[in-house]
C-alpha cells in the first residue's frame, strides 16, 4: 500500500554569508492517513524547515515530498492547514472572521459559518466568536487558530510548536483537546515540538531529529492508550519512551 | 475615564497659569505692545478683527483640508503601489527621496510663479509635504510578518489578495500616524505658501499686519491658525479611534 505521505531523501541547505548551511539532511519517512506524527528535537534541528517544505512553502534542495490527496473527500477546500507557534490571528477582525479567513481567500465564505461554529464548539471557545483576538487569552487564541487551520477541511494539519507560547496548565488542556479534535476530525497531523514529553503524549510515532544538520536519528512508536493526559505521564512505558528519545538525542 | 478627565483638567490649568504669568509679566514690566502683546491684547484683537480673521481663516482652512486630502491620497496610493511593485519601488524611491530633501520653502516661490497666487499653489505646496509622510508610514505598515504570508500562501492567495485582505488592514494604524503628522504639515505648507505670496489666507494676513506693525493682530492670526490646526489633529484622532478600535486597545 502506498502511504498518504512519503518523504524521500529531503535535504535543504541555505547559502549564507559564512558559507553553506545544511538545515536538514537526507530525511525520509512515511505517514499513514489518520496518523498523529510528532517530530521532536533540539532547536536548530530543522523541524520548522521540514514542516515548511511539506507545506510547499519552501523548495527542498534535494528529495521529494509526495502527498496523496483525495480530492473527493468531505468537500475539501484545502489540502492542508497550518498552525504556527504564535496564534497570528488578525487583530482587526473578530474570532469568527479570523477562522473564516481561509474560506474568504478561497472565495467560499458563504456557508462556512456553520462549519466554523461546529469547530468553535469542538475547540471549546464557544461564546467568544464575536470577540477581537486581543480579548482572548493566549490559549484561546491558539484554539481559534486551530479552528482556522481546520476550516477548509484539510486532510493534513501541520503544527509548528503550537503550544510553546502558553503556560504549562493551558498546555496540558490543549494537549488533551487536540487529541479529541484529531479523533473527531479524522485528520492526519504532523506536530513539531522541542518538548519530548509532549511529543510522546501526542504522537502515534515520534520522529527524533538531531541538530546541525537536522537528521532523522530515531523513530519511536508509541502504543499507549488514548486519550493520553497527565496520568499517562506516570505510566512506566511513557517514561521508557521518553528515556529512549533522550538517549538518542545524547542526554 | 477618570484618568483622562484628570489629565484634561491639568492641561487647562497649565495653560491658564502660562497666560496669567504672561499677562502679569507684560503689564508689570511695561513691555510695549509692539514687542509682546498681553493675552488680553490678543483677545481684543481677535474680537476686533473677527470678520477679517474669519474670512482669511476660512480660506486657509479650505486650502489646508484640500492639501491634506490630496497629499494624503497620493501618499496612500503611492505607498501601496510601491510596496506592491518592487521594481517600481526601486526605481522611484531615490527620486522621491531626492525630491523630498529639497527644501519646500525654497521651491515655494517657484510654485507661485507656475500656479499663481490662488488656492492651487497653496494646495500643491501643502500636498507635496503631506504625501511623503503619509507614504513612508503607509509603506512601513504594509510590511507584514512572514507567518501572515505563509498562511495566505497555503490557500494560494494572490499578491493582490494579500495586499487587499491583509497588508492594507495591517497598515491602517500606520496610515493614521502618517495622516496625523500630515495635518500639521498641511498647515505649515499652506502658511508658507501664504507668506511667499497669496491674495488670501492667514499667512497673507500676517504679512500685511507685519507691514503695519500690528503685532497683537499677528498674534491673533497665529492663535486662530493654531486652534484650527489643533482641532484638525484631534478630529483625525477621533476618526482613528472609531475606525481602528482594535489598535489602541491592543
PDB file of N, CA and C in Angstrom, chain A residues 144-202:
ATOM      1  N   UNK A 144      -8.407  29.167  18.565  1.00  0.00           N
ATOM      2  CA  UNK A 144      -9.015  29.802  17.394  1.00  0.00           C
ATOM      3  C   UNK A 144      -8.175  29.548  16.154  1.00  0.00           C
ATOM      4  N   UNK A 145      -6.860  29.576  16.306  1.00  0.00           N
ATOM      5  CA  UNK A 145      -6.029  29.388  15.117  1.00  0.00           C
ATOM      6  C   UNK A 145      -6.061  27.928  14.659  1.00  0.00           C
ATOM      7  N   UNK A 146      -6.335  27.006  15.586  1.00  0.00           N
ATOM      8  CA  UNK A 146      -6.539  25.610  15.167  1.00  0.00           C
ATOM      9  C   UNK A 146      -7.840  25.504  14.352  1.00  0.00           C
ATOM     10  N   UNK A 147      -8.885  26.202  14.811  1.00  0.00           N
ATOM     11  CA  UNK A 147     -10.141  26.234  14.046  1.00  0.00           C
ATOM     12  C   UNK A 147      -9.901  26.783  12.641  1.00  0.00           C
ATOM     13  N   UNK A 148      -9.121  27.869  12.578  1.00  0.00           N
ATOM     14  CA  UNK A 148      -8.830  28.473  11.278  1.00  0.00           C
ATOM     15  C   UNK A 148      -8.133  27.478  10.357  1.00  0.00           C
ATOM     16  N   UNK A 149      -7.206  26.702  10.934  1.00  0.00           N
ATOM     17  CA  UNK A 149      -6.463  25.740  10.123  1.00  0.00           C
ATOM     18  C   UNK A 149      -7.366  24.607   9.632  1.00  0.00           C
ATOM     19  N   UNK A 150      -8.459  24.353  10.377  1.00  0.00           N
ATOM     20  CA  UNK A 150      -9.319  23.224  10.022  1.00  0.00           C
ATOM     21  C   UNK A 150     -10.515  23.628   9.158  1.00  0.00           C
ATOM     22  N   UNK A 151     -10.753  24.925   9.013  1.00  0.00           N
ATOM     23  CA  UNK A 151     -11.992  25.399   8.391  1.00  0.00           C
ATOM     24  C   UNK A 151     -12.177  24.899   6.964  1.00  0.00           C
ATOM     25  N   UNK A 152     -11.074  24.771   6.230  1.00  0.00           N
ATOM     26  CA  UNK A 152     -11.202  24.375   4.822  1.00  0.00           C
ATOM     27  C   UNK A 152     -11.149  22.857   4.642  1.00  0.00           C
ATOM     28  N   UNK A 153     -11.432  22.111   5.708  1.00  0.00           N
ATOM     29  CA  UNK A 153     -11.445  20.646   5.664  1.00  0.00           C
ATOM     30  C   UNK A 153     -10.174  20.022   5.112  1.00  0.00           C
ATOM     31  N   UNK A 154      -9.039  20.372   5.648  1.00  0.00           N
ATOM     32  CA  UNK A 154      -7.811  19.764   5.128  1.00  0.00           C
ATOM     33  C   UNK A 154      -7.707  18.320   5.608  1.00  0.00           C
ATOM     34  N   UNK A 155      -6.940  17.513   4.871  1.00  0.00           N
ATOM     35  CA  UNK A 155      -6.713  16.156   5.369  1.00  0.00           C
ATOM     36  C   UNK A 155      -5.419  16.107   6.185  1.00  0.00           C
ATOM     37  N   UNK A 156      -4.627  17.165   6.051  1.00  0.00           N
ATOM     38  CA  UNK A 156      -3.344  17.189   6.765  1.00  0.00           C
ATOM     39  C   UNK A 156      -3.216  18.487   7.554  1.00  0.00           C
ATOM     40  N   UNK A 157      -2.879  18.361   8.828  1.00  0.00           N
ATOM     41  CA  UNK A 157      -2.691  19.535   9.676  1.00  0.00           C
ATOM     42  C   UNK A 157      -1.228  19.590  10.118  1.00  0.00           C
ATOM     43  N   UNK A 158      -0.572  20.691   9.784  1.00  0.00           N
ATOM     44  CA  UNK A 158       0.823  20.864  10.170  1.00  0.00           C
ATOM     45  C   UNK A 158       0.899  21.852  11.330  1.00  0.00           C
ATOM     46  N   UNK A 159       1.557  21.447  12.411  1.00  0.00           N
ATOM     47  CA  UNK A 159       1.589  22.304  13.594  1.00  0.00           C
ATOM     48  C   UNK A 159       3.038  22.551  14.017  1.00  0.00           C
ATOM     49  N   UNK A 160       3.412  23.819  14.051  1.00  0.00           N
ATOM     50  CA  UNK A 160       4.796  24.196  14.336  1.00  0.00           C
ATOM     51  C   UNK A 160       4.911  24.733  15.766  1.00  0.00           C
ATOM     52  N   UNK A 161       5.259  23.884  16.689  1.00  0.00           N
ATOM     53  CA  UNK A 161       5.380  24.227  18.107  1.00  0.00           C
ATOM     54  C   UNK A 161       4.201  25.082  18.589  1.00  0.00           C
ATOM     55  N   UNK A 162       2.993  24.585  18.393  1.00  0.00           N
ATOM     56  CA  UNK A 162       1.827  25.441  18.633  1.00  0.00           C
ATOM     57  C   UNK A 162       1.595  25.778  20.104  1.00  0.00           C
ATOM     58  N   UNK A 163       2.108  24.923  21.014  1.00  0.00           N
ATOM     59  CA  UNK A 163       1.794  25.157  22.424  1.00  0.00           C
ATOM     60  C   UNK A 163       2.987  25.722  23.200  1.00  0.00           C
ATOM     61  N   UNK A 164       4.020  26.148  22.483  1.00  0.00           N
ATOM     62  CA  UNK A 164       5.236  26.534  23.196  1.00  0.00           C
ATOM     63  C   UNK A 164       5.109  27.917  23.833  1.00  0.00           C
ATOM     64  N   UNK A 165       4.099  28.693  23.432  1.00  0.00           N
ATOM     65  CA  UNK A 165       3.998  30.054  23.973  1.00  0.00           C
ATOM     66  C   UNK A 165       2.937  30.171  25.070  1.00  0.00           C
ATOM     67  N   UNK A 166       2.344  29.025  25.471  1.00  0.00           N
ATOM     68  CA  UNK A 166       1.323  29.110  26.530  1.00  0.00           C
ATOM     69  C   UNK A 166       1.844  28.473  27.819  1.00  0.00           C
ATOM     70  N   UNK A 167       1.179  28.793  28.932  1.00  0.00           N
ATOM     71  CA  UNK A 167       1.659  28.285  30.218  1.00  0.00           C
ATOM     72  C   UNK A 167       1.387  26.784  30.348  1.00  0.00           C
ATOM     73  N   UNK A 168       2.014  26.168  31.348  1.00  0.00           N
ATOM     74  CA  UNK A 168       2.020  24.708  31.464  1.00  0.00           C
ATOM     75  C   UNK A 168       0.620  24.117  31.612  1.00  0.00           C
ATOM     76  N   UNK A 169      -0.239  24.754  32.404  1.00  0.00           N
ATOM     77  CA  UNK A 169      -1.579  24.207  32.635  1.00  0.00           C
ATOM     78  C   UNK A 169      -2.431  24.295  31.376  1.00  0.00           C
ATOM     79  N   UNK A 170      -2.345  25.456  30.697  1.00  0.00           N
ATOM     80  CA  UNK A 170      -3.066  25.627  29.431  1.00  0.00           C
ATOM     81  C   UNK A 170      -2.580  24.593  28.427  1.00  0.00           C
ATOM     82  N   UNK A 171      -1.290  24.360  28.448  1.00  0.00           N
ATOM     83  CA  UNK A 171      -0.679  23.410  27.527  1.00  0.00           C
ATOM     84  C   UNK A 171      -1.246  22.013  27.737  1.00  0.00           C
ATOM     85  N   UNK A 172      -1.389  21.638  29.000  1.00  0.00           N
ATOM     86  CA  UNK A 172      -1.928  20.328  29.348  1.00  0.00           C
ATOM     87  C   UNK A 172      -3.338  20.170  28.784  1.00  0.00           C
ATOM     88  N   UNK A 173      -4.125  21.246  28.925  1.00  0.00           N
ATOM     89  CA  UNK A 173      -5.514  21.222  28.477  1.00  0.00           C
ATOM     90  C   UNK A 173      -5.579  21.167  26.953  1.00  0.00           C
ATOM     91  N   UNK A 174      -4.720  21.955  26.314  1.00  0.00           N
ATOM     92  CA  UNK A 174      -4.683  21.964  24.851  1.00  0.00           C
ATOM     93  C   UNK A 174      -4.275  20.601  24.311  1.00  0.00           C
ATOM     94  N   UNK A 175      -3.353  19.952  25.021  1.00  0.00           N
ATOM     95  CA  UNK A 175      -2.884  18.632  24.600  1.00  0.00           C
ATOM     96  C   UNK A 175      -4.029  17.632  24.577  1.00  0.00           C
ATOM     97  N   UNK A 176      -4.832  17.661  25.644  1.00  0.00           N
ATOM     98  CA  UNK A 176      -5.991  16.767  25.718  1.00  0.00           C
ATOM     99  C   UNK A 176      -6.986  17.088  24.613  1.00  0.00           C
ATOM    100  N   UNK A 177      -7.282  18.385  24.463  1.00  0.00           N
ATOM    101  CA  UNK A 177      -8.300  18.792  23.498  1.00  0.00           C
ATOM    102  C   UNK A 177      -7.876  18.550  22.057  1.00  0.00           C
ATOM    103  N   UNK A 178      -6.589  18.684  21.795  1.00  0.00           N
ATOM    104  CA  UNK A 178      -6.121  18.454  20.427  1.00  0.00           C
ATOM    105  C   UNK A 178      -6.345  16.993  20.035  1.00  0.00           C
ATOM    106  N   UNK A 179      -6.147  16.091  20.981  1.00  0.00           N
ATOM    107  CA  UNK A 179      -6.383  14.669  20.688  1.00  0.00           C
ATOM    108  C   UNK A 179      -7.850  14.424  20.354  1.00  0.00           C
ATOM    109  N   UNK A 180      -8.732  15.116  21.064  1.00  0.00           N
ATOM    110  CA  UNK A 180     -10.159  14.971  20.808  1.00  0.00           C
ATOM    111  C   UNK A 180     -10.505  15.498  19.407  1.00  0.00           C
ATOM    112  N   UNK A 181      -9.948  16.666  19.086  1.00  0.00           N
ATOM    113  CA  UNK A 181     -10.193  17.257  17.763  1.00  0.00           C
ATOM    114  C   UNK A 181      -9.682  16.331  16.653  1.00  0.00           C
ATOM    115  N   UNK A 182      -8.502  15.776  16.902  1.00  0.00           N
ATOM    116  CA  UNK A 182      -7.880  14.878  15.911  1.00  0.00           C
ATOM    117  C   UNK A 182      -8.762  13.660  15.654  1.00  0.00           C
ATOM    118  N   UNK A 183      -9.303  13.098  16.734  1.00  0.00           N
ATOM    119  CA  UNK A 183     -10.152  11.924  16.592  1.00  0.00           C
ATOM    120  C   UNK A 183     -11.471  12.270  15.898  1.00  0.00           C
ATOM    121  N   UNK A 184     -12.038  13.389  16.293  1.00  0.00           N
ATOM    122  CA  UNK A 184     -13.318  13.836  15.747  1.00  0.00           C
ATOM    123  C   UNK A 184     -13.207  14.158  14.250  1.00  0.00           C
ATOM    124  N   UNK A 185     -12.137  14.861  13.882  1.00  0.00           N
ATOM    125  CA  UNK A 185     -11.982  15.337  12.508  1.00  0.00           C
ATOM    126  C   UNK A 185     -11.338  14.298  11.596  1.00  0.00           C
ATOM    127  N   UNK A 186     -10.790  13.242  12.180  1.00  0.00           N
ATOM    128  CA  UNK A 186     -10.138  12.165  11.418  1.00  0.00           C
ATOM    129  C   UNK A 186      -9.114  12.714  10.422  1.00  0.00           C
ATOM    130  N   UNK A 187      -8.215  13.546  10.942  1.00  0.00           N
ATOM    131  CA  UNK A 187      -7.202  14.110  10.052  1.00  0.00           C
ATOM    132  C   UNK A 187      -5.829  13.542  10.406  1.00  0.00           C
ATOM    133  N   UNK A 188      -4.881  13.830   9.527  1.00  0.00           N
ATOM    134  CA  UNK A 188      -3.504  13.457   9.797  1.00  0.00           C
ATOM    135  C   UNK A 188      -2.796  14.683  10.356  1.00  0.00           C
ATOM    136  N   UNK A 189      -2.018  14.486  11.403  1.00  0.00           N
ATOM    137  CA  UNK A 189      -1.327  15.631  11.998  1.00  0.00           C
ATOM    138  C   UNK A 189       0.178  15.389  12.008  1.00  0.00           C
ATOM    139  N   UNK A 190       0.921  16.401  11.593  1.00  0.00           N
ATOM    140  CA  UNK A 190       2.365  16.407  11.841  1.00  0.00           C
ATOM    141  C   UNK A 190       2.633  17.559  12.793  1.00  0.00           C
ATOM    142  N   UNK A 191       3.153  17.229  13.952  1.00  0.00           N
ATOM    143  CA  UNK A 191       3.235  18.165  15.060  1.00  0.00           C
ATOM    144  C   UNK A 191       4.695  18.290  15.474  1.00  0.00           C
ATOM    145  N   UNK A 192       5.223  19.500  15.390  1.00  0.00           N
ATOM    146  CA  UNK A 192       6.630  19.736  15.710  1.00  0.00           C
ATOM    147  C   UNK A 192       6.732  20.305  17.122  1.00  0.00           C
ATOM    148  N   UNK A 193       7.674  19.787  17.894  1.00  0.00           N
ATOM    149  CA  UNK A 193       7.845  20.316  19.247  1.00  0.00           C
ATOM    150  C   UNK A 193       9.289  20.104  19.708  1.00  0.00           C
ATOM    151  N   UNK A 194       9.711  20.879  20.688  1.00  0.00           N
ATOM    152  CA  UNK A 194      11.024  20.586  21.287  1.00  0.00           C
ATOM    153  C   UNK A 194      10.839  19.949  22.672  1.00  0.00           C
ATOM    154  N   UNK A 195       9.570  19.661  22.997  1.00  0.00           N
ATOM    155  CA  UNK A 195       9.253  19.075  24.294  1.00  0.00           C
ATOM    156  C   UNK A 195       9.018  17.565  24.118  1.00  0.00           C
ATOM    157  N   UNK A 196       9.944  16.771  24.665  1.00  0.00           N
ATOM    158  CA  UNK A 196       9.894  15.317  24.448  1.00  0.00           C
ATOM    159  C   UNK A 196       8.613  14.710  25.036  1.00  0.00           C
ATOM    160  N   UNK A 197       8.251  15.140  26.250  1.00  0.00           N
ATOM    161  CA  UNK A 197       7.063  14.587  26.911  1.00  0.00           C
ATOM    162  C   UNK A 197       5.809  14.883  26.078  1.00  0.00           C
ATOM    163  N   UNK A 198       5.752  16.104  25.535  1.00  0.00           N
ATOM    164  CA  UNK A 198       4.612  16.472  24.693  1.00  0.00           C
ATOM    165  C   UNK A 198       4.561  15.592  23.441  1.00  0.00           C
ATOM    166  N   UNK A 199       5.727  15.345  22.864  1.00  0.00           N
ATOM    167  CA  UNK A 199       5.804  14.524  21.653  1.00  0.00           C
ATOM    168  C   UNK A 199       5.309  13.111  21.935  1.00  0.00           C
ATOM    169  N   UNK A 200       5.702  12.540  23.095  1.00  0.00           N
ATOM    170  CA  UNK A 200       5.297  11.173  23.435  1.00  0.00           C
ATOM    171  C   UNK A 200       3.810  11.128  23.771  1.00  0.00           C
ATOM    172  N   UNK A 201       3.318  12.165  24.463  1.00  0.00           N
ATOM    173  CA  UNK A 201       1.896  12.212  24.819  1.00  0.00           C
ATOM    174  C   UNK A 201       1.014  12.228  23.576  1.00  0.00           C
ATOM    175  N   UNK A 202       1.417  12.995  22.577  1.00  0.00           N
ATOM    176  CA  UNK A 202       0.537  13.205  21.426  1.00  0.00           C
ATOM    177  C   UNK A 202       0.713  12.187  20.307  1.00  0.00           C
TER     178      UNK A 202
END
